[in-house]
Tab-separated table of C-alpha atoms in Angstrom:
chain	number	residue	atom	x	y	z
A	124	UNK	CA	-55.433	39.418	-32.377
A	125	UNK	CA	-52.725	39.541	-29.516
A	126	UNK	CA	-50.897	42.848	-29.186
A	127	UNK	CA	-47.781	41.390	-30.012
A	128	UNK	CA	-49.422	40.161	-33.376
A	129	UNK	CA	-49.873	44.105	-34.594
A	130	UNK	CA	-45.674	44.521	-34.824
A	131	UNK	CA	-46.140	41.981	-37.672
A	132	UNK	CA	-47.097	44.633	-40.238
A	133	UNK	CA	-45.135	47.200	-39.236
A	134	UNK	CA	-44.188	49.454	-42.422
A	135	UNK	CA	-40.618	48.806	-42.124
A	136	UNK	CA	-39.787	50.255	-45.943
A	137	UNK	CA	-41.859	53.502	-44.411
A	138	UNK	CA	-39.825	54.153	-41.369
A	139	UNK	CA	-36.470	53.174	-43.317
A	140	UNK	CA	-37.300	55.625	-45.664
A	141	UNK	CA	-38.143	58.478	-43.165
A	142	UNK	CA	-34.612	57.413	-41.229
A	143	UNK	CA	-32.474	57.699	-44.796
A	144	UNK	CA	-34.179	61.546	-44.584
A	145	UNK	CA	-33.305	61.929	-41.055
A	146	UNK	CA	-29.739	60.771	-41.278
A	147	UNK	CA	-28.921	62.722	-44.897
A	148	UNK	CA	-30.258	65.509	-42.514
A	149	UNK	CA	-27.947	65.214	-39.326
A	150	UNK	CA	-25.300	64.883	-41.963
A	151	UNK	CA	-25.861	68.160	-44.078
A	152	UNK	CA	-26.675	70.239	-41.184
A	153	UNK	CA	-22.867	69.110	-39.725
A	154	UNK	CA	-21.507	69.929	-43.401
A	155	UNK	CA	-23.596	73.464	-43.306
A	156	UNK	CA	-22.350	74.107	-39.941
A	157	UNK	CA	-18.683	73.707	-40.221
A	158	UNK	CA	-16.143	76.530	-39.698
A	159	UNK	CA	-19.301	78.267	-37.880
A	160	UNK	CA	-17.774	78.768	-34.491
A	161	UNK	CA	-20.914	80.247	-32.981
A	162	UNK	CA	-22.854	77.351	-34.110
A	163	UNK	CA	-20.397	74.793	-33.202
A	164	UNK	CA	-19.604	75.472	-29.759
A	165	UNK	CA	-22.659	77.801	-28.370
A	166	UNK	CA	-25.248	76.019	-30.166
A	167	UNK	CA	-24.484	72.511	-30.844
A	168	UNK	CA	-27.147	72.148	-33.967
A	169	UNK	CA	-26.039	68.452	-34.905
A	170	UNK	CA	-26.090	67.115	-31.404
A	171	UNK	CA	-29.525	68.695	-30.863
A	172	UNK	CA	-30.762	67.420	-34.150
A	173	UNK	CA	-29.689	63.570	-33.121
A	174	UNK	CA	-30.931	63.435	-29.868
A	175	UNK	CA	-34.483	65.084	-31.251
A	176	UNK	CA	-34.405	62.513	-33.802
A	177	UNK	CA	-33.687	59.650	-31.263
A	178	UNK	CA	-36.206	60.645	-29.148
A	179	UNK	CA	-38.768	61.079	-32.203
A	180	UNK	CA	-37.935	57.305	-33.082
A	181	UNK	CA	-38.883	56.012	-29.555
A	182	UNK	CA	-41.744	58.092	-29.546
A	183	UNK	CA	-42.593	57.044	-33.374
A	184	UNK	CA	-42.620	53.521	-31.592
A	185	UNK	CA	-45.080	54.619	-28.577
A	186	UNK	CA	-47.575	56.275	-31.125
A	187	UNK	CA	-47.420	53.119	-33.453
A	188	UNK	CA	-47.963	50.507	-30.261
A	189	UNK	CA	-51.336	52.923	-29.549
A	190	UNK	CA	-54.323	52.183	-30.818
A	191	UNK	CA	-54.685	55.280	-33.189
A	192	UNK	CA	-58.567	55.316	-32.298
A	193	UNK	CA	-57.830	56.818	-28.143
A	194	UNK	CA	-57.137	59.662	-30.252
A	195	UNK	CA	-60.262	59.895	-31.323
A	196	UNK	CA	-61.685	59.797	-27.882
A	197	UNK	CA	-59.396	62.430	-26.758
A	198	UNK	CA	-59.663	65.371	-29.537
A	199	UNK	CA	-61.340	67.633	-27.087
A	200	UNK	CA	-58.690	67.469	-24.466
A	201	UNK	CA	-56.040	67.886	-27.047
A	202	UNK	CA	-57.788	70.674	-28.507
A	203	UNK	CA	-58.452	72.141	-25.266
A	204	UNK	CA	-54.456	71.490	-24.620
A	205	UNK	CA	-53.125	72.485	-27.680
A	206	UNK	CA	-54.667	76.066	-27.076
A	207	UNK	CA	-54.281	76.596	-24.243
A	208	UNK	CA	-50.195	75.938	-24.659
A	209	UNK	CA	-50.489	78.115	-27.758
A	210	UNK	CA	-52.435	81.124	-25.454
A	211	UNK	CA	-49.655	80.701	-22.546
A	212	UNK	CA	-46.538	81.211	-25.321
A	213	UNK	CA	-48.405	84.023	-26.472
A	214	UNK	CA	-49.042	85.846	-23.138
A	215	UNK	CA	-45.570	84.891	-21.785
A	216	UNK	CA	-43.776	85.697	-24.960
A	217	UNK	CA	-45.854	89.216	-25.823
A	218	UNK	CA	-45.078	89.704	-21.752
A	219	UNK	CA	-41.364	89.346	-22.492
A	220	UNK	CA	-40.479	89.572	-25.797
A	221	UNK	CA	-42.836	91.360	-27.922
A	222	UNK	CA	-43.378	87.793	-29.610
A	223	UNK	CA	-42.416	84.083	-28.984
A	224	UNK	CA	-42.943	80.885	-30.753
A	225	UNK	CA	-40.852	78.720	-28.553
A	226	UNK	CA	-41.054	77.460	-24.849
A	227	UNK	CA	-37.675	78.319	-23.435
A	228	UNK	CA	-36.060	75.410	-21.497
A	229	UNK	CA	-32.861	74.870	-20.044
A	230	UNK	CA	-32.287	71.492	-21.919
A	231	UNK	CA	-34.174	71.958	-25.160
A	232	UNK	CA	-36.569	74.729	-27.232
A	233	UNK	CA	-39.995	73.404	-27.342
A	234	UNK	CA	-42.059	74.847	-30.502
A	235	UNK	CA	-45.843	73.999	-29.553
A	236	UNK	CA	-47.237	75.314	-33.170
A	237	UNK	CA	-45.335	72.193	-34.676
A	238	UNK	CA	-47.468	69.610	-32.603
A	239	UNK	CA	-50.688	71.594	-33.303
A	240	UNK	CA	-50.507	70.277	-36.757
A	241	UNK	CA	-50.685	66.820	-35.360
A	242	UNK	CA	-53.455	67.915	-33.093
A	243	UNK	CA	-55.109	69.767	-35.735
A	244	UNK	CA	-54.898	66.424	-37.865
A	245	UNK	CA	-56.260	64.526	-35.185
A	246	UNK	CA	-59.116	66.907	-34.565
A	247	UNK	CA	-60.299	67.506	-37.729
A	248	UNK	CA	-60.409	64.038	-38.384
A	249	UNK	CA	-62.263	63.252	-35.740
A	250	UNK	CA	-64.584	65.727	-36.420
A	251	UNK	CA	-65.699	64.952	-40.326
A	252	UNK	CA	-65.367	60.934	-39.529
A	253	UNK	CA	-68.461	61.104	-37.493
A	254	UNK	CA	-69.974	63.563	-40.068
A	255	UNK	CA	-69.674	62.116	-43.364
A	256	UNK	CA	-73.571	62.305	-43.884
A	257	UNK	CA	-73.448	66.030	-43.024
A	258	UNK	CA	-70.976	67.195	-45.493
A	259	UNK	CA	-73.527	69.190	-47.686
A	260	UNK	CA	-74.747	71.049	-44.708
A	261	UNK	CA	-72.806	74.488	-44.313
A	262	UNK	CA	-73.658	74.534	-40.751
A	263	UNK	CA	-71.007	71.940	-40.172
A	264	UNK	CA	-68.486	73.252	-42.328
A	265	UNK	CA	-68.449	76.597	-40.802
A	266	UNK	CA	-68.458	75.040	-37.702
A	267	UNK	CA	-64.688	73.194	-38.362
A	268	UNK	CA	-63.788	76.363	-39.780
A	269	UNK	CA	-64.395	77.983	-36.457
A	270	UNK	CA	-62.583	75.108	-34.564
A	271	UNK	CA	-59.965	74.984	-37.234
A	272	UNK	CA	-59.072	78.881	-35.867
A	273	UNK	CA	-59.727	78.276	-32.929
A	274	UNK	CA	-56.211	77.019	-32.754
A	275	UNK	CA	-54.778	78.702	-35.927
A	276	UNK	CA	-55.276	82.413	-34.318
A	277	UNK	CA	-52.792	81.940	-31.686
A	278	UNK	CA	-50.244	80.656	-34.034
A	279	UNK	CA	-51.285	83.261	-36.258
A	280	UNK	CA	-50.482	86.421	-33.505
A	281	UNK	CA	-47.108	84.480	-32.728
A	282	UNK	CA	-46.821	85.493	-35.558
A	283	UNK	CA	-46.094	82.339	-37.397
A	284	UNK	CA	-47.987	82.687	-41.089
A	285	UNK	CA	-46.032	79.826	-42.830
A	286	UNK	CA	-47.427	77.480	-40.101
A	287	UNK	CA	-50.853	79.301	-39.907
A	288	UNK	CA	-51.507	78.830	-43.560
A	289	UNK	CA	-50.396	74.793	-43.118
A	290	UNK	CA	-52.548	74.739	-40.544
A	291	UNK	CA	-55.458	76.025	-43.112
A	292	UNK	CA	-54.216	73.403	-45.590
A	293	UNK	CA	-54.763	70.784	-43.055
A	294	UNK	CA	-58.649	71.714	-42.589
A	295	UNK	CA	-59.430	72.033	-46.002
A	296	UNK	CA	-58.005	69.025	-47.760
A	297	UNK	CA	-59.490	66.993	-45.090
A	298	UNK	CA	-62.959	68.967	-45.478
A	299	UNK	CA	-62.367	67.640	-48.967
A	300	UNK	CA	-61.157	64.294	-48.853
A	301	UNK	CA	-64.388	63.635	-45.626
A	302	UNK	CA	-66.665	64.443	-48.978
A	303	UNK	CA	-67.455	68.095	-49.109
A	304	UNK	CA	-68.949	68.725	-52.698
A	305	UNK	CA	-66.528	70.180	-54.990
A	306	UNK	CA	-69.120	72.989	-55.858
A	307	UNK	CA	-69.267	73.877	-52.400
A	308	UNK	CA	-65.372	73.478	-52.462
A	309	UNK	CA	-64.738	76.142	-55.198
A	310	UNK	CA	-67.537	78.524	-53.439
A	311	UNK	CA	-65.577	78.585	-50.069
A	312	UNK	CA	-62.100	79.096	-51.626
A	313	UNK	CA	-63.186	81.925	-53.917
A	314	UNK	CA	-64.842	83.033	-50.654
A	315	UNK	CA	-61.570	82.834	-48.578
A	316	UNK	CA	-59.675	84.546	-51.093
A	317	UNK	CA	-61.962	87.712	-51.384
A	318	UNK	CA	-61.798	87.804	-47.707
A	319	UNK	CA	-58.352	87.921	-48.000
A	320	UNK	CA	-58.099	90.090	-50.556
A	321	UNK	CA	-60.821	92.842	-48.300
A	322	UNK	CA	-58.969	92.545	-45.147
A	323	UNK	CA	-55.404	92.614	-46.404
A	324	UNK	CA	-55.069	96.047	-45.573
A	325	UNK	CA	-56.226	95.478	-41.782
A	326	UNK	CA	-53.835	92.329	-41.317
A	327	UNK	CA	-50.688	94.435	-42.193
A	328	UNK	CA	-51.974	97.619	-39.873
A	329	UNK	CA	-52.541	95.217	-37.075
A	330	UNK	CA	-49.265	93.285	-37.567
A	331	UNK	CA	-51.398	89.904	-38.174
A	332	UNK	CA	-48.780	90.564	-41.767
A	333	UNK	CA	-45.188	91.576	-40.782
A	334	UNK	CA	-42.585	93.935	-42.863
A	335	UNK	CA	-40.565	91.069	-43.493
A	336	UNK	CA	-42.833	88.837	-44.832
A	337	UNK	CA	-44.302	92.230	-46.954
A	338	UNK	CA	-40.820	92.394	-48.469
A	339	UNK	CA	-40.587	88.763	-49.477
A	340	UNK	CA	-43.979	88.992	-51.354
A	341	UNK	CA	-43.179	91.857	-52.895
A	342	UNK	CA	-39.224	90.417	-53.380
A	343	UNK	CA	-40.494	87.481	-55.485
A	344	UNK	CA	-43.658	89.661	-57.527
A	345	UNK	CA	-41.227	91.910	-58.274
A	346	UNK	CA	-37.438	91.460	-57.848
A	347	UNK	CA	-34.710	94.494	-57.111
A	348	UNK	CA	-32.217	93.194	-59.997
A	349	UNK	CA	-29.962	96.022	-57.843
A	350	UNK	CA	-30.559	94.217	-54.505
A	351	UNK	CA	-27.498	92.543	-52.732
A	352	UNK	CA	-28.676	91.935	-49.619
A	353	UNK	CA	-31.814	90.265	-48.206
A	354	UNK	CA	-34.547	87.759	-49.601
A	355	UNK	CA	-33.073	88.399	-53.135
A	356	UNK	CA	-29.604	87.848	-52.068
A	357	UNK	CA	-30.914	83.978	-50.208
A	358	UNK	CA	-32.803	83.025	-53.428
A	359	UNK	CA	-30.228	83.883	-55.307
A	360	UNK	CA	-27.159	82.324	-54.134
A	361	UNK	CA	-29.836	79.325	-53.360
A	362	UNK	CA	-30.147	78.899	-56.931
A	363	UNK	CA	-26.317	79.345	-57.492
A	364	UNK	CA	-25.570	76.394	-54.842
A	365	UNK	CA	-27.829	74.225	-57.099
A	366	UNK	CA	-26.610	75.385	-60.266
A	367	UNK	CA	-23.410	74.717	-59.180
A	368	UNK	CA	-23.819	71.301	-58.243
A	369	UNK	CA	-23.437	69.689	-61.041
A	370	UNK	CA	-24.528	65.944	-61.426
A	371	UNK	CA	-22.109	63.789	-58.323
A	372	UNK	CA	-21.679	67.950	-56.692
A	373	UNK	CA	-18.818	69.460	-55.542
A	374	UNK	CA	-17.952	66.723	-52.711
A	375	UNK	CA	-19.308	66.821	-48.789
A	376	UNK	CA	-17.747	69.193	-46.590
A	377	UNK	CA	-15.879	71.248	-50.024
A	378	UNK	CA	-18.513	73.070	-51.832
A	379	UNK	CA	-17.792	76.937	-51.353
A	380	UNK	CA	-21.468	78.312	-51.308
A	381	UNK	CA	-22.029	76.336	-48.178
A	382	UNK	CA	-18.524	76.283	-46.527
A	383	UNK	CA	-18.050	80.042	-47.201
A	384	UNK	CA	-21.124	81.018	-45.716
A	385	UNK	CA	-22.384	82.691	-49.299
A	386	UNK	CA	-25.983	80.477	-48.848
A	387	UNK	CA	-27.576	81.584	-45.590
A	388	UNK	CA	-29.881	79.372	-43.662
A	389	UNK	CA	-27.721	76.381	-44.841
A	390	UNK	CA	-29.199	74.157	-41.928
A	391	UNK	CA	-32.343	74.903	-42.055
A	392	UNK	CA	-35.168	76.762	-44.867
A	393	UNK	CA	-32.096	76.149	-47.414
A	394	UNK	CA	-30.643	72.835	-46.927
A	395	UNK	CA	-31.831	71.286	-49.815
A	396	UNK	CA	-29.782	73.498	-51.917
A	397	UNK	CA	-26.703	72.787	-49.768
A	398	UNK	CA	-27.531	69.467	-50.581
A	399	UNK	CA	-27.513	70.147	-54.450
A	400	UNK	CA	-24.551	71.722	-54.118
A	401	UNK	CA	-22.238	69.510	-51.845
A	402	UNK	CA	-24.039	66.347	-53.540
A	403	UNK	CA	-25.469	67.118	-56.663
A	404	UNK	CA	-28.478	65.962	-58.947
A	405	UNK	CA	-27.746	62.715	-57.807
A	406	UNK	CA	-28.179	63.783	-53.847
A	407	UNK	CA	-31.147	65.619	-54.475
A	408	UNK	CA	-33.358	63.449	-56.214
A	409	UNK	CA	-33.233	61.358	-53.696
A	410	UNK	CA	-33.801	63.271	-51.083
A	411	UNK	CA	-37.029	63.835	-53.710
A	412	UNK	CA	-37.712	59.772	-53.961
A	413	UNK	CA	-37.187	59.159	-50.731
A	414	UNK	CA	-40.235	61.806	-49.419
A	415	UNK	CA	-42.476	61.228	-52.467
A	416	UNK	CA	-41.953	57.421	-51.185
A	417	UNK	CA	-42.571	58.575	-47.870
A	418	UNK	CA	-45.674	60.357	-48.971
A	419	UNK	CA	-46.945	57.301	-50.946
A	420	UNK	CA	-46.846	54.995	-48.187
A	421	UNK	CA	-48.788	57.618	-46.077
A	422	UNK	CA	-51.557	57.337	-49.147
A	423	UNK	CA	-51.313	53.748	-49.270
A	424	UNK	CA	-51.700	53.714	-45.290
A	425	UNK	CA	-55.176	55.607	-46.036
A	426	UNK	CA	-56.555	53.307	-48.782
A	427	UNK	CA	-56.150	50.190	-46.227
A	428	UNK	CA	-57.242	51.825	-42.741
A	429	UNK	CA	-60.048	49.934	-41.116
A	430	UNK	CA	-62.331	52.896	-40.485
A	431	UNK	CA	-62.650	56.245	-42.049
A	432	UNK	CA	-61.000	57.827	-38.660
A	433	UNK	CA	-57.532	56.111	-39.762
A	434	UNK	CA	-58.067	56.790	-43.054
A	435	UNK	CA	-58.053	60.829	-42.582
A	436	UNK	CA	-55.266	60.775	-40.312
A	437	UNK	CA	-53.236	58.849	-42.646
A	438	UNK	CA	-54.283	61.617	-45.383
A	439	UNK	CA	-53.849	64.142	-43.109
A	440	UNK	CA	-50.121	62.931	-42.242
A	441	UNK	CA	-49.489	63.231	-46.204
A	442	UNK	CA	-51.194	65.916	-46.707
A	443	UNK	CA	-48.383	67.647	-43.982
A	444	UNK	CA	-45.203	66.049	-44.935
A	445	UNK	CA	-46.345	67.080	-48.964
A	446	UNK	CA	-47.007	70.473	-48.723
A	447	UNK	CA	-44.507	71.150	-46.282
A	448	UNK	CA	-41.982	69.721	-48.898
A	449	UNK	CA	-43.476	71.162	-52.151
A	450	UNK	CA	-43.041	74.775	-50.267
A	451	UNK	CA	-39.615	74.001	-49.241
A	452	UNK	CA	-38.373	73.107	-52.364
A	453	UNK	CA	-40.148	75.701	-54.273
A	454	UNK	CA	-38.553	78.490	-52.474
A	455	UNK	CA	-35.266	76.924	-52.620
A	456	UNK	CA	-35.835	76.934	-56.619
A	457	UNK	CA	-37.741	80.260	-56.686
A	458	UNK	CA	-40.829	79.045	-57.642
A	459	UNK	CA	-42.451	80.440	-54.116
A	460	UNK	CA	-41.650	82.963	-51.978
A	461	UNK	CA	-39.574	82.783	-48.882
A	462	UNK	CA	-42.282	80.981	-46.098
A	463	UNK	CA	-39.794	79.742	-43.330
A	464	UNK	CA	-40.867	76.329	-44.012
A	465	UNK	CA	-38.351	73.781	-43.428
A	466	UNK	CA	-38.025	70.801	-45.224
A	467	UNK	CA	-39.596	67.409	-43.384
A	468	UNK	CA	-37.260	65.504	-41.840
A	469	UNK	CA	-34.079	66.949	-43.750
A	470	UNK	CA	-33.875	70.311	-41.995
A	471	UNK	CA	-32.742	71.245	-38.484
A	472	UNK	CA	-35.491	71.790	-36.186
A	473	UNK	CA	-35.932	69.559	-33.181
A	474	UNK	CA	-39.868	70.094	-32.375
A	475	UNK	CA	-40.206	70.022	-36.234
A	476	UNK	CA	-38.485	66.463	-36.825
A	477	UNK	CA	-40.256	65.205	-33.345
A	478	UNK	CA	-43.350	66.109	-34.679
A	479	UNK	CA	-42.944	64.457	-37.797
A	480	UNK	CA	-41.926	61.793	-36.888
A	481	UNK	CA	-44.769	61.164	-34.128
A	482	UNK	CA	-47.079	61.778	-37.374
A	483	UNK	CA	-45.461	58.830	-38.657
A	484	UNK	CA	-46.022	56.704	-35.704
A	485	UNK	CA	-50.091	57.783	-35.787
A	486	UNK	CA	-49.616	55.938	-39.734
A	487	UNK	CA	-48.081	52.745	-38.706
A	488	UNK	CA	-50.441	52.244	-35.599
A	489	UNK	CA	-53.048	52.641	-38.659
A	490	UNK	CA	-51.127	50.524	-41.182
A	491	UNK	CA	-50.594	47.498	-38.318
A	492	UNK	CA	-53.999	47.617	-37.378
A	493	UNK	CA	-55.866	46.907	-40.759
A	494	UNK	CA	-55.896	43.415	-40.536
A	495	UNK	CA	-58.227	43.541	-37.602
A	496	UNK	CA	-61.039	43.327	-39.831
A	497	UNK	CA	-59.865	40.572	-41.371
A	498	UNK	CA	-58.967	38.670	-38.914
């Protein structure tokens, strides 16, 4: 098949779906920023957010026009990269800041944890494709797990939990779907969990667990009904933007959570409750539809990838954009605790939508190379 021939199954209804997300994004982070001089004229979040997202389309393109299996060939060299950018923000940014997760340019912020999902994806798929047959020995699953932390320490000492534990979620749904039995499945997460449970008391003395993500544990096991401040008072007038929004909301650019500044972290961990709130049931079920469709597509790319490679990726990719939601929107409706998460696509964060949306491209160059095999 000529190169020109893959373009003919591009996933258009995949990509227009991801761009409704990206543009009801740009357009609630301009709504959540208004009034905010210090955010309007300092740090020009909407501008930032387009140009991230223009550059994540062309690059969405690039990925999709390469043949998703150089990746494969490459994993070691992105694994090698990935950690070594990880080990450099964490010398540089212990060395002058006490802690960094961002590369500090003059142009842009560059957040290398958000691409080590991708790489992680890539790796890990990689590594169980050529080792279906192997699944039921534990020497290879203890040897992903040690390559799987290999790049999830770093991000871990950042520290950066909410991405370390995707990161986690990444290996072991992909240890799952590559055919690990289920027995063995259930052995290593009760397994993980004791461990947890043991060392808990060693991860908050050496700071591996932070005060502030103590507090919002503790804020959502047990809740100060006093508290007016804090991870109570975010949840809280989260659910109160929602509440509020009635079914049609209370119209973009007038509802007084988000224009008075009572919701915090409008533009970013909380935007889907702006969202409720400026547009309503209506508005936020389909910001719902339009990533479970994205997600779906994703699963659908899986089920008709040529090799088992493509396959994982393309699980991998909804595994990401999924959980990464489900958080989201469970701590905007106080069914989780706070994580930091943002929500795919929808909330500001330029490495986070460029990411994404590369992930995207690694599906399509999947989904418009299946015919090969039947051609």
């Amino acid at each position: 098949m000529s190169r020109g021939g893959f373009w003919r199954y591009f996933d258009f209804s995949l990509v227009g779906a991801m761009t409704i997300l990206v543009i009801i994004g740009v357009t609630m982070i301009r709504s959540a920023i208004a009034g905010n001089i210090e955010l309007t004229t300092t740090t020009p979040l909407v501008n930032r957010q387009i140009i991230f997202g223009v550059a994540g389309f062309v690059m969405l393109l690039v990925m999709a026009a390469i043949d998703y299996r150089v990746w494969s060939s490459l994993s070691l060299q992105l694994y090698i990269g990935i950690i070594l950018a990880l080990l450099a923000l964490n010398i540089i940014g212990g060395a002058l800041f006490g802690s960094a997760r961002w590369f500090q340019t003059a142009l842009v912020n560059i957040q290398p944890s958000e691409f080590a999902k991708i790489v992680m994806i890539l790796v890990m798929s990689d590594f169980f494709s050529k080792r279906l047959h192997l699944m039921s020995d534990p020497n290879w699953t203890i040897r992903s797990f040690l390559m799987m932390m290999g790049i999830t320490i770093w991000v871990l000492l950042q520290p950066n939990l909410s991405t370390s534990i995707v990161l986690f979620v990444l290996w072991f749904v992909l240890l799952w779907i590559a055919g690990l039995p289920v027995k063995h499945l259930i052995a290593y997460a009760l397994t993980g969990l004791a461990a947890i449970s043991i060392s808990f008391p060693l991860l908050v003395e050496f700071g591996v667990l932070q005060e502030y993500q103590l507090r919002r544990i503790t804020t959502f096991i047990a809740p100060d009904p006093n508290a007016r401040y804090g991870d109570t008072y975010n949840i809280e007038q989260a659910l109160i933007s929602i509440g509020s929004g009635g079914w049609f909301g209370q119209g973009y650019g007038q509802g007084p959570q988000v224009q008075l500044r009572f919701l915090k972290v409008r533009w970013s961990d909380f935007i889907f409750s702006a969202t409720a709130h400026e547009l309503g049931f209506v508005g936020a079920v389909l910001i719902i539809l339009l990533m479970a469709f994205v997600v779906y597509r994703c699963l659908w790319a899986a089920r008709v990838a040529p090799d088992t490679f493509g396959a994982l990726v393309c699980y991998g990719v909804a595994t990401l954009i999924a959980f990464q939601a489900l958080v989201n929107l469970g701590v905007n409706l106080k069914l989780l605790p706070a994580t930091g998460l943002t929500l795919p696509f929808v909330s500001y964060g330029g490495s986070s939508l460029f990411a994404n949306m590369m992930a995207i491209g690694l599906v399509e160059s999947v989904i418009m190379r299946r015919k090969v095999i039947e051609s």
